[in-house]
Amino acid sequence: MDFIDLKSQQQRLRPLLEERLRAVLDHGQYILGPEVEQLETTLARYVGTRHAVGCASGTDALLLLLMALDVGPGHAVLTTPFTFIATAEVIALLGAVPVFVDVDPETFNLDPDKVRLALEALKRGDRSLHPLPQAAMKASVRGLIAVDLFGVPADYAELESLAEEEGLFVVEDAAQSFGATMHGVPACRFGHGAATSFFPAKPLGGYGDGGMCFSNDDAMAEKLRSLRVHGQGSHRYEHVRVGINGRLDTLQAAVLLAKWSVFEEECQRRQEVAARYIGLLEKVRPDLVVQRIPDGVVSAWAQFSLLAPTPEERDAIRSRLQKAGIPTAVYYPVPLHLQPAFAHLGYHAGDFPVSEDLARRIVSLPMHPYLEPQVQEHIVQSL
């Protein structure tokens, strides 16, 4: 059994995939070819933003947005410790300080009340109010990165309101939420800019790395396009700023355009798979807690994650399913504030108890649009 079944999707789309790839091989524009612009136009229209800028990965998308917002040394950016390292990694790569803020225990997303508390602690220079790195005490707070964990958009109504009060930017890390909506507004339309990922396992995934930035700001979009090509100016050998080599490959854009033809149908299938899981679990394992989907939110269901009652039961579940030939995953076993890469920030175990508790008890089950009902029944019975 596959944790994410890419084979069934490829079999279904193989003729279209080959047609799209052949077109790229025929025209030979492998860097920023016409398929990249076509994908950008298509996805910008779907999300409802003025601009979409393709890039080499979801990580590069986050990095480019922070670069466009002029984040650098002497700055601090708030984010969650319960996410993949890329979210905080890009802050550190630019010489800024990641300031972690704990998450809501039900949605697993950034808790606006705790963000408010962290900002108050930073203003007062009072680490007794909220855990803070020493390096953040003299830094200027520039903004925050909210993560749409597992496909559930963060509480942008609260976060954007708070950021506006404080004069901060909001970046939406939508690496897992492309296809989700909140009160009818698609993910990637929130904040001052959004980043998504086309890693193969994502709801819209390529056959390699890829990502995209979304923005309604014309000047920011122009800057993003420059930054992704070494800070290019009016021609190839004019460089008006320091950038990166962060372009989306034409071949990946071609794959994504082929997959786009079934994306909305696959989103609906994900809803059906998730609803079936929830119904089965209520009968067999009501003690397992599913991530809460807030009112008005449609999750992209990038993952289907459960909380076991105890860490020991989480491990027992994984063992039982492994013996039954069923793969599982843990997203994420070590919160970022306890990762060796961020040890220099001086955080300690116990600083973010919700994230630490989630890391000990969470487990994800197989989740993809081609998961058959009888397979799901087998998975849940094996629990």
Coordinates of C-alpha atoms in Angstrom, one line a residue:
M1 CA 0.0 0.0 0.0
D2 CA 1.2 3.5 -0.9
F3 CA 1.1 6.3 1.7
I4 CA 0.4 8.6 -1.3
D5 CA -0.5 6.9 -4.6
L6 CA 1.1 8.8 -7.4
K7 CA 1.0 5.7 -9.7
S8 CA -2.8 5.7 -10.2
Q9 CA -2.8 9.3 -11.1
Q10 CA 0.1 8.9 -13.5
Q11 CA -1.6 5.9 -15.2
R12 CA -4.7 8.0 -15.7
L13 CA -2.9 11.0 -17.1
R14 CA 0.0 9.3 -18.9
P15 CA -1.1 10.3 -22.5
L16 CA -1.6 13.9 -21.5
L17 CA 1.7 14.0 -19.5
E18 CA 3.6 12.6 -22.5
E19 CA 2.0 15.1 -24.8
R20 CA 2.9 18.0 -22.5
L21 CA 6.5 16.9 -22.1
R22 CA 6.9 16.2 -25.8
A23 CA 5.8 19.8 -26.5
V24 CA 8.6 21.1 -24.3
L25 CA 11.2 18.7 -25.9
D26 CA 10.0 20.0 -29.3
H27 CA 10.3 23.7 -28.6
G28 CA 13.4 23.3 -26.4
Q29 CA 12.8 26.3 -24.1
Y30 CA 13.7 24.5 -20.9
I31 CA 14.2 27.6 -18.8
L32 CA 11.2 29.9 -18.3
G33 CA 9.5 28.4 -21.4
P34 CA 5.9 29.2 -22.4
E35 CA 4.4 26.6 -20.0
V36 CA 5.7 28.5 -17.0
E37 CA 3.8 31.6 -17.9
Q38 CA 0.7 29.5 -18.8
L39 CA 0.8 27.9 -15.4
E40 CA 1.3 31.2 -13.6
T41 CA -1.6 32.7 -15.5
T42 CA -3.8 29.7 -14.8
L43 CA -3.1 29.5 -11.1
A44 CA -3.3 33.2 -10.5
R45 CA -6.8 33.2 -12.0
Y46 CA -7.8 30.2 -9.9
V47 CA -6.5 31.8 -6.6
G48 CA -7.8 35.3 -7.6
T49 CA -4.5 37.2 -7.3
R50 CA -3.0 39.6 -9.8
H51 CA 0.3 37.7 -9.9
A52 CA 1.7 34.2 -9.6
V53 CA 5.5 33.8 -9.9
G54 CA 6.8 30.2 -10.4
C55 CA 10.0 29.2 -8.7
A56 CA 12.2 26.2 -8.0
S57 CA 10.6 25.0 -4.7
G58 CA 8.2 25.9 -1.9
T59 CA 11.2 26.8 0.2
D60 CA 12.4 29.2 -2.5
A61 CA 8.9 30.7 -2.7
L62 CA 9.1 31.6 1.0
L63 CA 12.6 32.8 0.7
L64 CA 11.8 35.0 -2.3
L65 CA 8.8 36.6 -0.5
L66 CA 10.9 37.5 2.5
M67 CA 13.6 38.9 0.2
A68 CA 11.0 41.0 -1.6
L69 CA 9.9 42.2 1.9
D70 CA 13.5 43.2 2.6
V71 CA 13.9 40.9 5.6
G72 CA 17.5 40.6 6.8
P73 CA 19.9 41.0 9.7
G74 CA 18.5 42.9 12.7
H75 CA 15.0 41.7 12.0
A76 CA 12.7 39.2 13.7
V77 CA 9.9 37.2 12.1
L78 CA 7.3 35.2 14.1
T79 CA 6.2 31.7 13.1
T80 CA 5.1 28.3 14.4
P81 CA 7.5 25.6 15.7
F82 CA 5.1 22.9 14.5
T83 CA 5.9 22.8 10.8
F84 CA 8.5 21.7 8.4
I85 CA 11.9 23.4 8.9
A86 CA 11.7 25.3 5.6
T87 CA 9.3 27.8 7.2
A88 CA 11.8 29.0 9.8
E89 CA 14.9 28.1 7.8
V90 CA 14.3 30.9 5.3
I91 CA 14.1 33.4 8.1
A92 CA 17.5 32.3 9.4
L93 CA 19.1 32.1 5.9
L94 CA 18.4 35.9 5.5
G95 CA 20.1 36.6 8.9
A96 CA 16.9 37.4 10.7
V97 CA 15.8 35.8 14.0
P98 CA 12.9 33.2 14.0
V99 CA 10.6 33.8 17.0
F100 CA 8.5 30.8 17.7
V101 CA 4.9 31.0 18.9
D102 CA 2.8 28.0 20.0
V103 CA -0.2 26.6 18.1
D104 CA -3.9 26.0 18.7
P105 CA -4.3 22.4 20.1
E106 CA -7.3 21.7 17.8
T107 CA -6.4 23.2 14.4
F108 CA -2.6 22.9 14.9
N109 CA -2.2 26.3 13.4
L110 CA -0.6 29.5 14.8
D111 CA -2.6 30.8 17.8
P112 CA -3.4 34.5 17.4
D113 CA -3.7 35.1 21.2
K114 CA -0.2 33.7 21.7
V115 CA 1.1 35.8 18.8
R116 CA -0.3 38.9 20.6
L117 CA 1.5 37.8 23.8
A118 CA 4.8 37.2 22.0
L119 CA 4.6 40.7 20.5
E120 CA 3.9 42.2 24.0
A121 CA 6.9 40.4 25.4
L122 CA 9.1 41.7 22.6
K123 CA 7.9 45.3 23.2
R124 CA 8.6 45.1 26.9
G125 CA 11.8 43.0 26.5
D126 CA 10.2 40.6 29.0
R127 CA 11.0 36.9 28.4
S128 CA 8.8 36.0 31.4
L129 CA 5.7 36.8 29.3
H130 CA 6.7 34.5 26.4
P131 CA 9.8 32.5 25.5
L132 CA 12.1 34.6 23.3
P133 CA 15.5 34.1 21.9
Q134 CA 18.1 36.5 23.3
A135 CA 18.9 37.6 19.7
A136 CA 15.3 38.8 19.3
M137 CA 15.6 41.3 22.2
K138 CA 17.3 43.9 20.1
A139 CA 15.8 43.0 16.8
S140 CA 13.0 44.8 14.9
V141 CA 9.9 42.7 14.4
R142 CA 9.0 42.8 10.7
G143 CA 6.2 40.3 10.4
L144 CA 5.0 36.7 10.7
I145 CA 4.7 33.6 8.6
A146 CA 1.5 31.6 9.2
V147 CA 1.4 28.0 8.1
D148 CA -1.7 26.3 6.7
L149 CA -0.9 23.0 8.4
F150 CA -2.0 19.8 6.6
G151 CA -4.2 21.9 4.3
V152 CA -6.2 24.0 6.9
P153 CA -5.8 27.7 6.4
A154 CA -4.6 29.6 9.5
D155 CA -6.9 32.2 11.3
Y156 CA -6.1 35.0 8.9
A157 CA -9.0 37.2 10.0
E158 CA -7.3 37.5 13.4
L159 CA -3.7 37.4 12.2
E160 CA -4.1 40.0 9.5
S161 CA -6.0 42.3 11.9
L162 CA -3.2 42.0 14.5
A163 CA -0.5 42.5 11.9
E164 CA -2.2 45.7 10.7
E165 CA -2.4 47.1 14.2
E166 CA 1.3 46.5 14.7
G167 CA 2.5 47.5 11.2
L168 CA 3.7 44.0 10.3
F169 CA 3.5 41.8 7.2
V170 CA 1.8 38.5 7.0
V171 CA 3.2 35.7 4.7
E172 CA 1.0 32.7 4.1
D173 CA 2.9 29.4 4.0
A174 CA 0.4 27.5 1.8
A175 CA 2.8 24.7 1.0
Q176 CA 0.1 22.2 2.0
S177 CA -3.1 24.1 1.4
F178 CA -3.3 24.8 -2.3
G179 CA -7.0 23.9 -3.1
A180 CA -8.3 24.9 0.3
T181 CA -10.7 27.7 1.0
M182 CA -11.8 29.8 3.9
H183 CA -15.2 31.4 3.7
G184 CA -15.0 31.0 -0.1
V185 CA -11.6 32.6 -0.4
P186 CA -8.9 30.3 -1.8
A187 CA -5.7 29.6 0.0
C188 CA -2.8 31.6 -1.4
R189 CA -4.8 34.8 -1.4
F190 CA -4.1 35.7 2.2
G191 CA -1.5 38.0 3.7
H192 CA 0.9 40.3 1.8
G193 CA 2.1 37.3 -0.2
A194 CA 1.7 33.5 -0.3
A195 CA 3.9 30.6 -1.1
T196 CA 3.0 27.1 -2.2
S197 CA 4.9 24.0 -3.0
F198 CA 4.7 21.5 -6.0
F199 CA 6.7 18.8 -4.2
P200 CA 5.3 15.5 -5.6
A201 CA 3.4 14.6 -2.5
K202 CA 1.4 17.9 -2.4
P203 CA -2.2 18.2 -3.6
L204 CA -0.9 19.7 -6.8
G205 CA 2.5 18.1 -7.2
G206 CA 5.1 17.9 -10.0
Y207 CA 7.7 15.2 -10.7
G208 CA 10.4 17.1 -8.9
D209 CA 10.7 20.3 -6.9
G210 CA 8.7 23.4 -7.7
G211 CA 6.9 26.3 -6.1
M212 CA 5.0 29.5 -6.6
C213 CA 4.6 32.9 -5.0
F214 CA 1.2 34.8 -5.2
S215 CA 0.7 38.5 -4.7
N216 CA -1.7 41.3 -5.5
D217 CA 1.2 43.9 -5.4
D218 CA 2.5 44.8 -8.8
A219 CA 5.9 46.1 -7.4
M220 CA 6.3 43.0 -5.2
A221 CA 5.6 40.7 -8.2
E222 CA 8.2 42.6 -10.3
K223 CA 10.7 42.2 -7.6
L224 CA 10.0 38.5 -7.2
R225 CA 10.6 37.9 -10.9
S226 CA 13.9 39.7 -10.6
L227 CA 15.0 37.9 -7.5
R228 CA 14.3 34.4 -8.9
V229 CA 16.8 35.2 -11.7
H230 CA 19.8 36.5 -9.9
G231 CA 18.3 39.9 -9.3
Q232 CA 18.0 40.5 -13.1
G233 CA 17.2 44.0 -14.4
S234 CA 16.2 45.0 -17.8
H235 CA 18.3 42.4 -19.5
R236 CA 20.1 39.1 -18.8
Y237 CA 23.4 40.7 -17.7
E238 CA 22.1 43.6 -15.7
H239 CA 21.6 42.8 -12.0
V240 CA 19.8 45.4 -9.9
R241 CA 19.8 43.4 -6.7
V242 CA 21.3 40.2 -5.2
G243 CA 18.9 37.4 -6.0
I244 CA 19.0 33.6 -6.3
N245 CA 18.7 31.0 -9.1
G246 CA 15.1 30.1 -8.2
R247 CA 13.3 29.5 -11.5
L248 CA 10.6 26.9 -12.1
D249 CA 11.7 24.4 -14.8
T250 CA 9.6 24.3 -17.9
L251 CA 9.3 20.5 -17.7
Q252 CA 7.8 20.8 -14.2
A253 CA 5.3 23.4 -15.4
A254 CA 4.3 21.0 -18.2
V255 CA 3.7 18.2 -15.7
L256 CA 1.7 20.5 -13.5
L257 CA -0.5 21.7 -16.4
A258 CA -1.3 18.1 -17.2
K259 CA -2.2 17.4 -13.6
W260 CA -4.2 20.6 -13.4
S261 CA -6.8 19.0 -15.7
V262 CA -7.9 16.7 -12.8
F263 CA -7.0 18.9 -9.9
E264 CA -10.5 20.1 -8.9
E265 CA -11.9 16.6 -9.2
E266 CA -9.1 15.3 -7.0
C267 CA -9.8 18.0 -4.4
Q268 CA -13.4 16.7 -4.3
R269 CA -12.2 13.1 -3.9
R270 CA -10.0 14.2 -1.0
Q271 CA -13.1 15.6 0.7
E272 CA -14.8 12.2 0.2
V273 CA -11.9 10.2 1.5
A274 CA -11.6 12.5 4.6
A275 CA -15.3 12.3 5.3
R276 CA -15.2 8.5 5.0
Y277 CA -12.2 8.2 7.4
I278 CA -14.0 10.4 10.0
G279 CA -17.2 8.3 9.8
L280 CA -15.3 5.1 10.2
L281 CA -13.2 6.4 13.1
E282 CA -16.3 7.5 15.0
K283 CA -17.5 3.9 15.1
V284 CA -14.2 2.2 15.7
R285 CA -11.8 4.6 17.5
P286 CA -13.6 7.6 18.9
D287 CA -10.6 8.2 21.2
L288 CA -8.5 9.3 18.2
V289 CA -8.9 13.0 17.6
V290 CA -8.9 14.4 14.0
Q291 CA -7.6 17.9 13.3
R292 CA -10.4 20.4 13.7
I293 CA -11.6 22.1 10.5
P294 CA -13.0 25.6 11.5
D295 CA -16.4 26.7 10.3
G296 CA -16.3 28.0 6.8
V297 CA -13.0 26.2 6.0
V298 CA -12.6 23.5 3.3
S299 CA -9.3 21.7 3.9
A300 CA -7.0 20.6 1.1
W301 CA -6.4 17.4 3.1
A302 CA -2.8 17.3 2.2
Q303 CA -2.5 14.9 5.2
F304 CA -5.0 13.0 7.3
S305 CA -3.6 13.3 10.8
L306 CA -4.9 12.0 14.1
L307 CA -3.9 12.5 17.8
A308 CA -3.6 9.4 19.8
P309 CA -4.5 9.5 23.6
T310 CA -0.9 9.0 24.6
P311 CA 2.6 8.8 22.9
E312 CA 2.6 5.1 23.7
E313 CA -0.6 4.5 21.9
R314 CA 0.6 6.5 18.9
D315 CA 3.6 4.2 18.7
A316 CA 1.4 1.1 19.2
I317 CA -0.8 2.3 16.3
R318 CA 2.1 2.7 14.0
S319 CA 3.4 -0.8 15.0
R320 CA 0.0 -2.4 14.4
L321 CA -0.4 -0.7 11.0
Q322 CA 3.1 -1.6 9.9
K323 CA 2.4 -5.3 10.7
A324 CA -0.7 -5.0 8.6
G325 CA 1.3 -3.6 5.7
I326 CA -0.1 -0.1 6.1
P327 CA 2.3 2.9 6.0
T328 CA 2.1 5.8 8.4
A329 CA 4.0 9.0 9.0
V330 CA 4.7 11.5 11.8
Y331 CA 4.5 15.2 10.9
Y332 CA 6.4 16.4 12.8
P333 CA 8.3 14.4 15.4
V334 CA 10.5 17.2 16.7
P335 CA 9.2 20.8 16.9
L336 CA 11.5 23.4 15.4
H337 CA 12.5 25.1 18.7
L338 CA 14.1 21.7 19.8
Q339 CA 15.9 21.1 16.5
P340 CA 19.8 21.2 16.6
A341 CA 19.8 23.7 13.8
F342 CA 18.0 26.3 16.1
A343 CA 19.8 25.4 19.3
H344 CA 21.6 28.8 19.2
L345 CA 18.3 30.5 19.8
G346 CA 18.3 29.1 23.3
Y347 CA 14.8 27.6 23.5
H348 CA 14.1 24.7 25.8
A349 CA 11.8 21.7 26.2
G350 CA 8.6 23.0 27.7
D351 CA 8.7 26.4 26.0
F352 CA 5.9 25.5 23.6
P353 CA 3.9 22.7 25.3
V354 CA 1.1 22.4 22.7
S355 CA 3.6 21.8 19.8
E356 CA 5.6 19.4 21.9
D357 CA 2.4 17.4 22.9
L358 CA 1.3 17.2 19.3
A359 CA 4.7 16.0 18.2
R360 CA 4.5 13.1 20.7
R361 CA 0.9 12.0 19.8
I362 CA 0.3 12.7 16.1
V363 CA 0.2 10.2 13.4
S364 CA -0.9 10.5 9.7
L365 CA -2.7 7.8 7.7
P366 CA -2.5 7.1 4.0
M367 CA -4.3 10.0 2.2
H368 CA -4.8 10.6 -1.6
P369 CA -7.6 11.0 -4.1
Y370 CA -7.4 7.3 -5.2
L371 CA -8.0 5.7 -1.8
E372 CA -10.7 3.1 -2.2
P373 CA -13.5 2.7 0.5
Q374 CA -12.5 -0.9 1.2
V375 CA -8.9 0.0 1.7
Q376 CA -9.9 2.7 4.2
E377 CA -12.1 0.2 6.0
H378 CA -9.1 -2.1 6.2
I379 CA -6.9 0.7 7.6
V380 CA -9.4 1.8 10.3
Q381 CA -10.1 -1.8 11.3
S382 CA -6.4 -2.3 11.7
L383 CA -6.2 0.5 14.2

